[in-house]
Amino acid sequence: MAVITRASGYVNYSTGTSGFIPQIWSSKLAPKFYKTCVIADISNTDYEGEIKGQGDTVKIRVRPNVAINDYEIGGTITYEKLNSTLIDLQIEHAKTFAFQIDDIDKYQSDIKELDSWSTDTSKGMAIEVDKEVLSSIYADVAAANTGLTAGAESGGYILGTTAAPVTLTKYNILDWIIDCGAVLDEQNIPDDGRWFTLPVWASGMLKKSDLKNADLTGDDKSPIRNGMVGMIDRFKIYQTNLMHKGTGGDAGKFYPVFGHKSALTFAAQMKKMETLRIQNSFGEYVRGLNVFGFQVVNDTAIGSGVIVKG
């Protein structure tokens, strides 16, 4: 790219002592774009109120399954002794941030640095929480909801494994998502409240698939026109860059999760942000803390797969 040059000996008015051409510092910060977070949309907070301010573990009791037997006239009825199993929701995760700002810088600055940086760190905190949850829950699903023989009744669905991932293309991605829906159907999971997380490249494949026809989506505009994927086979589709993915020899393998909102619970016990005066200087320390926990409480209502881009 060509730049403006000056003849030898000609004064440069933007440098040196002349200062006729000032440098302008914009009062607007350059835009910063954040990765999309999904945990708030795919989880419930049913137990959050029970850990506010106290305790580090919530004992969740699971309803026992009662056997249904044939009745015989004159026969003897056998009574079960029911035991409720327990799931521990442990508040064992914590994220923090900390920075400092000098009083003079804060006073003389033409932008509200504290507000801007606080907004940035809170969004960064949400991203780190999403990454931690999504990097864990894919491994907590029921055995019948993942792998090469998924399906509690049929065992007939191939969702992929690390050793044998499913190669997705625009020609088979719809079929694969519908198979995931059938896996939940075989577990008798309700239709309402289902969700599906996909990497961005897979979301793009959906828009190139037969879904681009508006009559298949039930919308007046196709996804290729309005940019939204929306609902597919009762799933609300979420695209995210925070999904767990393989590294090293498993690079290129992605671990999408899908399920019902009842499957995953999330609880934030403490969200705190505070400013402290710096003792040996004029300025402030700013710090924040987020203490939280999450747990798959119904593994039959959540599934996972392993996919690669075809």
PDB file of C-alpha atoms in Angstrom:
ATOM      1  CA  MET A   1       0.000   0.000   0.000  1.00  0.00           C
ATOM      2  CA  ALA A   2       1.410   3.364  -1.051  1.00  0.00           C
ATOM      3  CA  VAL A   3       2.017   5.992   1.640  1.00  0.00           C
ATOM      4  CA  ILE A   4       2.302   9.769   1.383  1.00  0.00           C
ATOM      5  CA  THR A   5       5.960  10.770   1.142  1.00  0.00           C
ATOM      6  CA  ARG A   6       7.684  14.116   1.649  1.00  0.00           C
ATOM      7  CA  ALA A   7      10.485  15.650  -0.294  1.00  0.00           C
ATOM      8  CA  SER A   8      13.837  15.781   1.422  1.00  0.00           C
ATOM      9  CA  GLY A   9      14.047  18.712   3.838  1.00  0.00           C
ATOM     10  CA  TYR A  10      10.293  19.437   3.786  1.00  0.00           C
ATOM     11  CA  VAL A  11       8.864  19.902   7.271  1.00  0.00           C
ATOM     12  CA  ASN A  12       6.676  17.107   8.641  1.00  0.00           C
ATOM     13  CA  TYR A  13       3.918  18.969  10.496  1.00  0.00           C
ATOM     14  CA  SER A  14       2.593  15.860  12.230  1.00  0.00           C
ATOM     15  CA  THR A  15       5.835  15.151  14.106  1.00  0.00           C
ATOM     16  CA  GLY A  16       8.583  17.055  15.820  1.00  0.00           C
ATOM     17  CA  THR A  17       8.062  20.384  17.579  1.00  0.00           C
ATOM     18  CA  SER A  18       5.742  22.003  15.011  1.00  0.00           C
ATOM     19  CA  GLY A  19       2.625  20.021  16.012  1.00  0.00           C
ATOM     20  CA  PHE A  20       0.375  21.661  13.411  1.00  0.00           C
ATOM     21  CA  ILE A  21      -1.286  18.321  12.551  1.00  0.00           C
ATOM     22  CA  PRO A  22      -2.551  16.726  15.778  1.00  0.00           C
ATOM     23  CA  GLN A  23      -3.103  13.052  16.426  1.00  0.00           C
ATOM     24  CA  ILE A  24      -6.740  12.291  17.197  1.00  0.00           C
ATOM     25  CA  TRP A  25      -7.644   9.602  19.751  1.00  0.00           C
ATOM     26  CA  SER A  26     -11.164   8.374  19.188  1.00  0.00           C
ATOM     27  CA  SER A  27     -13.474   8.398  22.208  1.00  0.00           C
ATOM     28  CA  LYS A  28     -15.053   5.227  20.836  1.00  0.00           C
ATOM     29  CA  LEU A  29     -13.397   1.904  21.559  1.00  0.00           C
ATOM     30  CA  ALA A  30     -12.838  -0.481  18.685  1.00  0.00           C
ATOM     31  CA  PRO A  31     -15.609  -3.107  18.636  1.00  0.00           C
ATOM     32  CA  LYS A  32     -14.836  -6.432  20.254  1.00  0.00           C
ATOM     33  CA  PHE A  33     -16.830  -9.496  19.338  1.00  0.00           C
ATOM     34  CA  TYR A  34     -17.509 -12.267  21.846  1.00  0.00           C
ATOM     35  CA  LYS A  35     -18.124 -15.957  21.397  1.00  0.00           C
ATOM     36  CA  THR A  36     -21.761 -16.944  21.756  1.00  0.00           C
ATOM     37  CA  CYS A  37     -22.686 -18.466  25.123  1.00  0.00           C
ATOM     38  CA  VAL A  38     -25.433 -21.090  25.372  1.00  0.00           C
ATOM     39  CA  ILE A  39     -25.464 -22.565  28.901  1.00  0.00           C
ATOM     40  CA  ALA A  40     -28.241 -20.300  30.167  1.00  0.00           C
ATOM     41  CA  ASP A  41     -30.473 -21.548  27.336  1.00  0.00           C
ATOM     42  CA  ILE A  42     -29.799 -25.279  27.566  1.00  0.00           C
ATOM     43  CA  SER A  43     -29.791 -25.748  31.353  1.00  0.00           C
ATOM     44  CA  ASN A  44     -32.195 -25.275  34.242  1.00  0.00           C
ATOM     45  CA  THR A  45     -31.573 -23.549  37.571  1.00  0.00           C
ATOM     46  CA  ASP A  46     -34.020 -25.621  39.617  1.00  0.00           C
ATOM     47  CA  TYR A  47     -31.650 -26.026  42.569  1.00  0.00           C
ATOM     48  CA  GLU A  48     -29.880 -22.674  42.543  1.00  0.00           C
ATOM     49  CA  GLY A  49     -32.024 -21.192  45.290  1.00  0.00           C
ATOM     50  CA  GLU A  50     -31.006 -23.960  47.692  1.00  0.00           C
ATOM     51  CA  ILE A  51     -27.300 -23.067  47.673  1.00  0.00           C
ATOM     52  CA  LYS A  52     -27.492 -19.275  47.794  1.00  0.00           C
ATOM     53  CA  GLY A  53     -25.234 -18.151  50.608  1.00  0.00           C
ATOM     54  CA  GLN A  54     -24.671 -21.526  52.223  1.00  0.00           C
ATOM     55  CA  GLY A  55     -23.389 -25.021  51.545  1.00  0.00           C
ATOM     56  CA  ASP A  56     -21.176 -26.459  48.837  1.00  0.00           C
ATOM     57  CA  THR A  57     -23.260 -29.516  47.837  1.00  0.00           C
ATOM     58  CA  VAL A  58     -26.940 -30.067  47.044  1.00  0.00           C
ATOM     59  CA  LYS A  59     -28.210 -33.632  47.482  1.00  0.00           C
ATOM     60  CA  ILE A  60     -30.730 -34.252  44.705  1.00  0.00           C
ATOM     61  CA  ARG A  61     -33.061 -37.205  45.233  1.00  0.00           C
ATOM     62  CA  VAL A  62     -34.065 -39.155  42.134  1.00  0.00           C
ATOM     63  CA  ARG A  63     -37.521 -40.721  41.985  1.00  0.00           C
ATOM     64  CA  PRO A  64     -37.272 -44.525  42.114  1.00  0.00           C
ATOM     65  CA  ASN A  65     -38.758 -46.707  39.368  1.00  0.00           C
ATOM     66  CA  VAL A  66     -41.650 -48.812  40.647  1.00  0.00           C
ATOM     67  CA  ALA A  67     -42.078 -52.190  38.954  1.00  0.00           C
ATOM     68  CA  ILE A  68     -45.408 -52.869  37.222  1.00  0.00           C
ATOM     69  CA  ASN A  69     -46.459 -56.537  37.479  1.00  0.00           C
ATOM     70  CA  ASP A  70     -49.298 -58.739  36.227  1.00  0.00           C
ATOM     71  CA  TYR A  71     -52.118 -59.296  38.694  1.00  0.00           C
ATOM     72  CA  GLU A  72     -53.385 -62.791  39.420  1.00  0.00           C
ATOM     73  CA  ILE A  73     -56.659 -63.405  41.228  1.00  0.00           C
ATOM     74  CA  GLY A  74     -55.852 -65.028  44.543  1.00  0.00           C
ATOM     75  CA  GLY A  75     -52.164 -64.514  44.014  1.00  0.00           C
ATOM     76  CA  THR A  76     -49.713 -62.959  46.433  1.00  0.00           C
ATOM     77  CA  ILE A  77     -48.716 -59.358  45.999  1.00  0.00           C
ATOM     78  CA  THR A  78     -45.047 -58.540  46.568  1.00  0.00           C
ATOM     79  CA  TYR A  79     -44.201 -55.120  47.963  1.00  0.00           C
ATOM     80  CA  GLU A  80     -41.007 -53.382  46.918  1.00  0.00           C
ATOM     81  CA  LYS A  81     -38.754 -51.477  49.259  1.00  0.00           C
ATOM     82  CA  LEU A  82     -38.076 -48.299  47.324  1.00  0.00           C
ATOM     83  CA  ASN A  83     -34.754 -46.522  47.560  1.00  0.00           C
ATOM     84  CA  SER A  84     -34.128 -43.079  46.110  1.00  0.00           C
ATOM     85  CA  THR A  85     -30.712 -42.634  44.549  1.00  0.00           C
ATOM     86  CA  LEU A  86     -28.825 -39.407  45.145  1.00  0.00           C
ATOM     87  CA  ILE A  87     -27.034 -37.064  42.755  1.00  0.00           C
ATOM     88  CA  ASP A  88     -24.614 -34.513  44.157  1.00  0.00           C
ATOM     89  CA  LEU A  89     -24.646 -31.017  42.697  1.00  0.00           C
ATOM     90  CA  GLN A  90     -21.301 -29.725  43.893  1.00  0.00           C
ATOM     91  CA  ILE A  91     -20.444 -26.049  43.890  1.00  0.00           C
ATOM     92  CA  GLU A  92     -16.808 -26.643  43.090  1.00  0.00           C
ATOM     93  CA  HIS A  93     -15.961 -24.279  40.224  1.00  0.00           C
ATOM     94  CA  ALA A  94     -14.729 -20.712  40.532  1.00  0.00           C
ATOM     95  CA  LYS A  95     -13.563 -18.099  38.033  1.00  0.00           C
ATOM     96  CA  THR A  96     -12.006 -14.749  38.866  1.00  0.00           C
ATOM     97  CA  PHE A  97     -10.602 -11.598  37.268  1.00  0.00           C
ATOM     98  CA  ALA A  98      -8.618  -8.676  38.649  1.00  0.00           C
ATOM     99  CA  PHE A  99      -7.165  -5.441  37.288  1.00  0.00           C
ATOM    100  CA  GLN A 100      -6.153  -2.013  38.586  1.00  0.00           C
ATOM    101  CA  ILE A 101      -6.693   1.535  37.409  1.00  0.00           C
ATOM    102  CA  ASP A 102      -4.943   4.714  38.556  1.00  0.00           C
ATOM    103  CA  ASP A 103      -7.059   7.637  39.736  1.00  0.00           C
ATOM    104  CA  ILE A 104      -5.381  10.115  37.381  1.00  0.00           C
ATOM    105  CA  ASP A 105      -5.866   7.866  34.372  1.00  0.00           C
ATOM    106  CA  LYS A 106      -9.480   7.328  35.374  1.00  0.00           C
ATOM    107  CA  TYR A 107     -10.082  11.063  35.848  1.00  0.00           C
ATOM    108  CA  GLN A 108      -8.294  12.300  32.744  1.00  0.00           C
ATOM    109  CA  SER A 109      -9.460   9.603  30.353  1.00  0.00           C
ATOM    110  CA  ASP A 110     -12.087  10.573  27.799  1.00  0.00           C
ATOM    111  CA  ILE A 111     -13.712   7.125  28.051  1.00  0.00           C
ATOM    112  CA  LYS A 112     -15.255   5.361  31.012  1.00  0.00           C
ATOM    113  CA  GLU A 113     -12.532   2.759  31.341  1.00  0.00           C
ATOM    114  CA  LEU A 114     -13.958   1.077  34.419  1.00  0.00           C
ATOM    115  CA  ASP A 115     -17.374   0.512  32.830  1.00  0.00           C
ATOM    116  CA  SER A 116     -15.863  -0.695  29.575  1.00  0.00           C
ATOM    117  CA  TRP A 117     -13.384  -3.098  31.143  1.00  0.00           C
ATOM    118  CA  SER A 118     -15.975  -4.434  33.578  1.00  0.00           C
ATOM    119  CA  THR A 119     -18.334  -5.223  30.700  1.00  0.00           C
ATOM    120  CA  ASP A 120     -15.508  -6.958  28.864  1.00  0.00           C
ATOM    121  CA  THR A 121     -14.529  -9.109  31.831  1.00  0.00           C
ATOM    122  CA  SER A 122     -18.119 -10.139  32.624  1.00  0.00           C
ATOM    123  CA  LYS A 123     -18.581 -11.383  29.070  1.00  0.00           C
ATOM    124  CA  GLY A 124     -15.213 -13.101  29.213  1.00  0.00           C
ATOM    125  CA  MET A 125     -16.326 -14.786  32.430  1.00  0.00           C
ATOM    126  CA  ALA A 126     -19.463 -16.151  30.731  1.00  0.00           C
ATOM    127  CA  ILE A 127     -17.344 -17.544  27.907  1.00  0.00           C
ATOM    128  CA  GLU A 128     -15.055 -19.399  30.308  1.00  0.00           C
ATOM    129  CA  VAL A 129     -18.052 -20.874  32.151  1.00  0.00           C
ATOM    130  CA  ASP A 130     -19.528 -22.143  28.862  1.00  0.00           C
ATOM    131  CA  LYS A 131     -16.212 -23.712  27.884  1.00  0.00           C
ATOM    132  CA  GLU A 132     -15.932 -25.510  31.210  1.00  0.00           C
ATOM    133  CA  VAL A 133     -19.468 -26.916  31.070  1.00  0.00           C
ATOM    134  CA  LEU A 134     -19.373 -27.972  27.410  1.00  0.00           C
ATOM    135  CA  SER A 135     -15.980 -29.641  27.865  1.00  0.00           C
ATOM    136  CA  SER A 136     -17.471 -31.901  30.547  1.00  0.00           C
ATOM    137  CA  ILE A 137     -21.111 -32.812  29.961  1.00  0.00           C
ATOM    138  CA  TYR A 138     -20.606 -34.636  26.650  1.00  0.00           C
ATOM    139  CA  ALA A 139     -19.093 -37.516  28.654  1.00  0.00           C
ATOM    140  CA  ASP A 140     -21.972 -37.699  31.178  1.00  0.00           C
ATOM    141  CA  VAL A 141     -24.730 -38.929  28.880  1.00  0.00           C
ATOM    142  CA  ALA A 142     -26.458 -42.313  29.127  1.00  0.00           C
ATOM    143  CA  ALA A 143     -24.688 -45.118  27.266  1.00  0.00           C
ATOM    144  CA  ALA A 144     -27.737 -45.565  25.028  1.00  0.00           C
ATOM    145  CA  ASN A 145     -27.574 -41.910  23.923  1.00  0.00           C
ATOM    146  CA  THR A 146     -24.177 -41.948  22.269  1.00  0.00           C
ATOM    147  CA  GLY A 147     -21.760 -44.078  20.274  1.00  0.00           C
ATOM    148  CA  LEU A 148     -22.239 -46.370  17.303  1.00  0.00           C
ATOM    149  CA  THR A 149     -25.276 -48.253  18.633  1.00  0.00           C
ATOM    150  CA  ALA A 150     -27.345 -45.457  20.171  1.00  0.00           C
ATOM    151  CA  GLY A 151     -31.021 -45.946  20.924  1.00  0.00           C
ATOM    152  CA  ALA A 152     -32.411 -47.451  24.145  1.00  0.00           C
ATOM    153  CA  GLU A 153     -34.877 -49.613  22.228  1.00  0.00           C
ATOM    154  CA  SER A 154     -33.238 -50.259  18.868  1.00  0.00           C
ATOM    155  CA  GLY A 155     -29.507 -49.586  19.231  1.00  0.00           C
ATOM    156  CA  GLY A 156     -29.764 -48.552  15.609  1.00  0.00           C
ATOM    157  CA  TYR A 157     -28.310 -45.043  15.430  1.00  0.00           C
ATOM    158  CA  ILE A 158     -24.722 -44.083  14.651  1.00  0.00           C
ATOM    159  CA  LEU A 159     -23.803 -40.884  16.496  1.00  0.00           C
ATOM    160  CA  GLY A 160     -20.021 -41.318  16.373  1.00  0.00           C
ATOM    161  CA  THR A 161     -17.114 -42.024  18.698  1.00  0.00           C
ATOM    162  CA  THR A 162     -13.609 -40.629  19.006  1.00  0.00           C
ATOM    163  CA  ALA A 163     -12.285 -43.672  17.151  1.00  0.00           C
ATOM    164  CA  ALA A 164     -15.068 -43.582  14.539  1.00  0.00           C
ATOM    165  CA  PRO A 165     -16.529 -40.073  14.189  1.00  0.00           C
ATOM    166  CA  VAL A 166     -19.421 -39.339  11.836  1.00  0.00           C
ATOM    167  CA  THR A 167     -18.395 -37.346   8.779  1.00  0.00           C
ATOM    168  CA  LEU A 168     -21.051 -34.686   8.228  1.00  0.00           C
ATOM    169  CA  THR A 169     -21.865 -33.086   4.910  1.00  0.00           C
ATOM    170  CA  LYS A 170     -24.762 -30.976   3.677  1.00  0.00           C
ATOM    171  CA  TYR A 171     -26.269 -34.215   2.329  1.00  0.00           C
ATOM    172  CA  ASN A 172     -26.454 -36.178   5.589  1.00  0.00           C
ATOM    173  CA  ILE A 173     -26.544 -33.598   8.401  1.00  0.00           C
ATOM    174  CA  LEU A 174     -30.348 -33.419   8.530  1.00  0.00           C
ATOM    175  CA  ASP A 175     -30.605 -37.207   8.760  1.00  0.00           C
ATOM    176  CA  TRP A 176     -28.046 -37.248  11.581  1.00  0.00           C
ATOM    177  CA  ILE A 177     -29.923 -34.622  13.604  1.00  0.00           C
ATOM    178  CA  ILE A 178     -33.188 -36.516  13.089  1.00  0.00           C
ATOM    179  CA  ASP A 179     -31.464 -39.684  14.347  1.00  0.00           C
ATOM    180  CA  CYS A 180     -30.440 -37.766  17.489  1.00  0.00           C
ATOM    181  CA  GLY A 181     -34.086 -36.817  17.950  1.00  0.00           C
ATOM    182  CA  ALA A 182     -35.087 -40.466  17.623  1.00  0.00           C
ATOM    183  CA  VAL A 183     -32.549 -41.362  20.344  1.00  0.00           C
ATOM    184  CA  LEU A 184     -34.392 -39.047  22.738  1.00  0.00           C
ATOM    185  CA  ASP A 185     -37.724 -40.448  21.558  1.00  0.00           C
ATOM    186  CA  GLU A 186     -36.605 -43.936  22.550  1.00  0.00           C
ATOM    187  CA  GLN A 187     -35.964 -42.550  26.053  1.00  0.00           C
ATOM    188  CA  ASN A 188     -39.497 -41.023  26.116  1.00  0.00           C
ATOM    189  CA  ILE A 189     -38.160 -37.469  26.447  1.00  0.00           C
ATOM    190  CA  PRO A 190     -40.756 -34.670  25.964  1.00  0.00           C
ATOM    191  CA  ASP A 191     -40.760 -32.738  22.699  1.00  0.00           C
ATOM    192  CA  ASP A 192     -40.895 -29.279  24.262  1.00  0.00           C
ATOM    193  CA  GLY A 193     -37.634 -27.917  25.643  1.00  0.00           C
ATOM    194  CA  ARG A 194     -35.238 -29.822  23.384  1.00  0.00           C
ATOM    195  CA  TRP A 195     -31.986 -28.173  22.305  1.00  0.00           C
ATOM    196  CA  PHE A 196     -29.002 -28.963  20.097  1.00  0.00           C
ATOM    197  CA  THR A 197     -25.513 -27.417  20.044  1.00  0.00           C
ATOM    198  CA  LEU A 198     -23.537 -27.384  16.811  1.00  0.00           C
ATOM    199  CA  PRO A 199     -20.174 -25.955  15.758  1.00  0.00           C
ATOM    200  CA  VAL A 200     -20.427 -23.046  13.366  1.00  0.00           C
ATOM    201  CA  TRP A 201     -19.305 -25.069  10.339  1.00  0.00           C
ATOM    202  CA  ALA A 202     -22.110 -27.597  10.915  1.00  0.00           C
ATOM    203  CA  SER A 203     -24.634 -24.778  11.217  1.00  0.00           C
ATOM    204  CA  GLY A 204     -23.395 -23.549   7.844  1.00  0.00           C
ATOM    205  CA  MET A 205     -23.905 -27.011   6.383  1.00  0.00           C
ATOM    206  CA  LEU A 206     -27.519 -26.942   7.557  1.00  0.00           C
ATOM    207  CA  LYS A 207     -28.126 -23.747   5.607  1.00  0.00           C
ATOM    208  CA  LYS A 208     -26.698 -25.431   2.488  1.00  0.00           C
ATOM    209  CA  SER A 209     -28.784 -28.575   2.985  1.00  0.00           C
ATOM    210  CA  ASP A 210     -32.386 -29.159   1.928  1.00  0.00           C
ATOM    211  CA  LEU A 211     -33.291 -26.937   4.876  1.00  0.00           C
ATOM    212  CA  LYS A 212     -32.735 -23.971   2.592  1.00  0.00           C
ATOM    213  CA  ASN A 213     -36.197 -24.671   1.202  1.00  0.00           C
ATOM    214  CA  ALA A 214     -38.627 -22.603   3.245  1.00  0.00           C
ATOM    215  CA  ASP A 215     -41.412 -25.166   2.889  1.00  0.00           C
ATOM    216  CA  LEU A 216     -39.312 -27.672   4.894  1.00  0.00           C
ATOM    217  CA  THR A 217     -38.820 -25.327   7.832  1.00  0.00           C
ATOM    218  CA  GLY A 218     -42.390 -24.036   7.957  1.00  0.00           C
ATOM    219  CA  ASP A 219     -41.096 -20.457   7.809  1.00  0.00           C
ATOM    220  CA  ASP A 220     -41.904 -17.813   5.228  1.00  0.00           C
ATOM    221  CA  LYS A 221     -38.187 -17.367   4.539  1.00  0.00           C
ATOM    222  CA  SER A 222     -35.509 -20.015   4.262  1.00  0.00           C
ATOM    223  CA  PRO A 223     -32.506 -20.020   6.640  1.00  0.00           C
ATOM    224  CA  ILE A 224     -30.318 -18.932   3.739  1.00  0.00           C
ATOM    225  CA  ARG A 225     -32.446 -15.769   3.520  1.00  0.00           C
ATOM    226  CA  ASN A 226     -32.868 -14.852   7.174  1.00  0.00           C
ATOM    227  CA  GLY A 227     -29.617 -16.319   8.552  1.00  0.00           C
ATOM    228  CA  MET A 228     -31.396 -18.217  11.361  1.00  0.00           C
ATOM    229  CA  VAL A 229     -31.471 -21.996  11.700  1.00  0.00           C
ATOM    230  CA  GLY A 230     -34.290 -22.121  14.234  1.00  0.00           C
ATOM    231  CA  MET A 231     -36.077 -25.392  14.960  1.00  0.00           C
ATOM    232  CA  ILE A 232     -35.276 -28.763  13.419  1.00  0.00           C
ATOM    233  CA  ASP A 233     -37.158 -31.894  14.444  1.00  0.00           C
ATOM    234  CA  ARG A 234     -38.230 -30.289  17.769  1.00  0.00           C
ATOM    235  CA  PHE A 235     -34.668 -29.163  18.527  1.00  0.00           C
ATOM    236  CA  LYS A 236     -33.808 -25.491  18.974  1.00  0.00           C
ATOM    237  CA  ILE A 237     -30.431 -25.222  17.291  1.00  0.00           C
ATOM    238  CA  TYR A 238     -27.616 -23.257  18.943  1.00  0.00           C
ATOM    239  CA  GLN A 239     -24.315 -22.642  17.195  1.00  0.00           C
ATOM    240  CA  THR A 240     -21.245 -22.120  19.343  1.00  0.00           C
ATOM    241  CA  ASN A 241     -17.476 -21.798  19.078  1.00  0.00           C
ATOM    242  CA  LEU A 242     -17.102 -23.032  22.657  1.00  0.00           C
ATOM    243  CA  MET A 243     -17.888 -26.690  22.008  1.00  0.00           C
ATOM    244  CA  HIS A 244     -15.426 -29.327  23.165  1.00  0.00           C
ATOM    245  CA  LYS A 245     -13.110 -30.423  20.374  1.00  0.00           C
ATOM    246  CA  GLY A 246     -10.210 -32.786  20.076  1.00  0.00           C
ATOM    247  CA  THR A 247      -6.552 -31.812  20.127  1.00  0.00           C
ATOM    248  CA  GLY A 248      -3.346 -33.424  18.916  1.00  0.00           C
ATOM    249  CA  GLY A 249      -4.184 -36.616  17.043  1.00  0.00           C
ATOM    250  CA  ASP A 250      -7.899 -35.948  17.562  1.00  0.00           C
ATOM    251  CA  ALA A 251      -7.797 -32.442  16.102  1.00  0.00           C
ATOM    252  CA  GLY A 252     -10.809 -31.742  13.900  1.00  0.00           C
ATOM    253  CA  LYS A 253     -13.178 -33.887  15.974  1.00  0.00           C
ATOM    254  CA  PHE A 254     -16.089 -32.057  17.609  1.00  0.00           C
ATOM    255  CA  TYR A 255     -18.311 -33.274  20.456  1.00  0.00           C
ATOM    256  CA  PRO A 256     -21.799 -31.743  20.072  1.00  0.00           C
ATOM    257  CA  VAL A 257     -24.384 -32.322  22.797  1.00  0.00           C
ATOM    258  CA  PHE A 258     -28.152 -32.334  22.522  1.00  0.00           C
ATOM    259  CA  GLY A 259     -30.972 -32.931  24.935  1.00  0.00           C
ATOM    260  CA  HIS A 260     -33.820 -31.590  27.028  1.00  0.00           C
ATOM    261  CA  LYS A 261     -33.570 -28.662  29.428  1.00  0.00           C
ATOM    262  CA  SER A 262     -34.346 -30.964  32.370  1.00  0.00           C
ATOM    263  CA  ALA A 263     -31.099 -32.889  31.823  1.00  0.00           C
ATOM    264  CA  LEU A 264     -28.574 -30.269  32.909  1.00  0.00           C
ATOM    265  CA  THR A 265     -28.796 -28.101  36.008  1.00  0.00           C
ATOM    266  CA  PHE A 266     -26.634 -25.057  36.681  1.00  0.00           C
ATOM    267  CA  ALA A 267     -26.279 -23.079  39.886  1.00  0.00           C
ATOM    268  CA  ALA A 268     -24.356 -19.850  40.465  1.00  0.00           C
ATOM    269  CA  GLN A 269     -23.811 -19.527  44.203  1.00  0.00           C
ATOM    270  CA  MET A 270     -22.001 -16.219  44.234  1.00  0.00           C
ATOM    271  CA  LYS A 271     -21.327 -13.508  41.694  1.00  0.00           C
ATOM    272  CA  LYS A 272     -19.322 -10.723  43.237  1.00  0.00           C
ATOM    273  CA  MET A 273     -17.520  -7.681  41.905  1.00  0.00           C
ATOM    274  CA  GLU A 274     -15.817  -5.128  44.117  1.00  0.00           C
ATOM    275  CA  THR A 275     -13.395  -2.226  44.028  1.00  0.00           C
ATOM    276  CA  LEU A 276     -10.686  -1.664  46.648  1.00  0.00           C
ATOM    277  CA  ARG A 277      -8.519   1.373  47.224  1.00  0.00           C
ATOM    278  CA  ILE A 278      -4.834   0.766  46.537  1.00  0.00           C
ATOM    279  CA  GLN A 279      -3.008   1.287  49.836  1.00  0.00           C
ATOM    280  CA  ASN A 280       0.338   2.606  48.589  1.00  0.00           C
ATOM    281  CA  SER A 281      -0.910   4.602  45.613  1.00  0.00           C
ATOM    282  CA  PHE A 282      -3.900   6.527  44.295  1.00  0.00           C
ATOM    283  CA  GLY A 283      -6.090   4.151  42.409  1.00  0.00           C
ATOM    284  CA  GLU A 284      -8.391   1.181  42.638  1.00  0.00           C
ATOM    285  CA  TYR A 285      -8.173  -2.564  42.413  1.00  0.00           C
ATOM    286  CA  VAL A 286     -11.141  -4.140  40.637  1.00  0.00           C
ATOM    287  CA  ARG A 287     -11.851  -7.826  41.044  1.00  0.00           C
ATOM    288  CA  GLY A 288     -14.656 -10.264  40.416  1.00  0.00           C
ATOM    289  CA  LEU A 289     -15.529 -13.808  41.471  1.00  0.00           C
ATOM    290  CA  ASN A 290     -18.032 -16.316  40.114  1.00  0.00           C
ATOM    291  CA  VAL A 291     -18.628 -19.505  42.122  1.00  0.00           C
ATOM    292  CA  PHE A 292     -20.824 -22.085  40.417  1.00  0.00           C
ATOM    293  CA  GLY A 293     -21.647 -25.724  39.891  1.00  0.00           C
ATOM    294  CA  PHE A 294     -23.310 -27.847  37.220  1.00  0.00           C
ATOM    295  CA  GLN A 295     -24.463 -31.431  36.943  1.00  0.00           C
ATOM    296  CA  VAL A 296     -26.227 -33.742  34.509  1.00  0.00           C
ATOM    297  CA  VAL A 297     -29.194 -34.803  36.652  1.00  0.00           C
ATOM    298  CA  ASN A 298     -30.959 -36.926  34.024  1.00  0.00           C
ATOM    299  CA  ASP A 299     -28.522 -38.695  31.721  1.00  0.00           C
ATOM    300  CA  THR A 300     -31.316 -40.239  29.643  1.00  0.00           C
ATOM    301  CA  ALA A 301     -32.415 -36.735  28.555  1.00  0.00           C
ATOM    302  CA  ILE A 302     -29.045 -35.766  27.065  1.00  0.00           C
ATOM    303  CA  GLY A 303     -26.981 -37.233  24.256  1.00  0.00           C
ATOM    304  CA  SER A 304     -23.726 -36.592  22.453  1.00  0.00           C
ATOM    305  CA  GLY A 305     -21.886 -37.451  19.271  1.00  0.00           C
ATOM    306  CA  VAL A 306     -18.501 -37.094  17.660  1.00  0.00           C
ATOM    307  CA  ILE A 307     -18.355 -35.452  14.246  1.00  0.00           C
ATOM    308  CA  VAL A 308     -15.837 -34.243  11.677  1.00  0.00           C
ATOM    309  CA  LYS A 309     -16.297 -31.897   8.778  1.00  0.00           C
ATOM    310  CA  GLY A 310     -16.795 -33.643   5.447  1.00  0.00           C
TER     311      GLY A 310
END
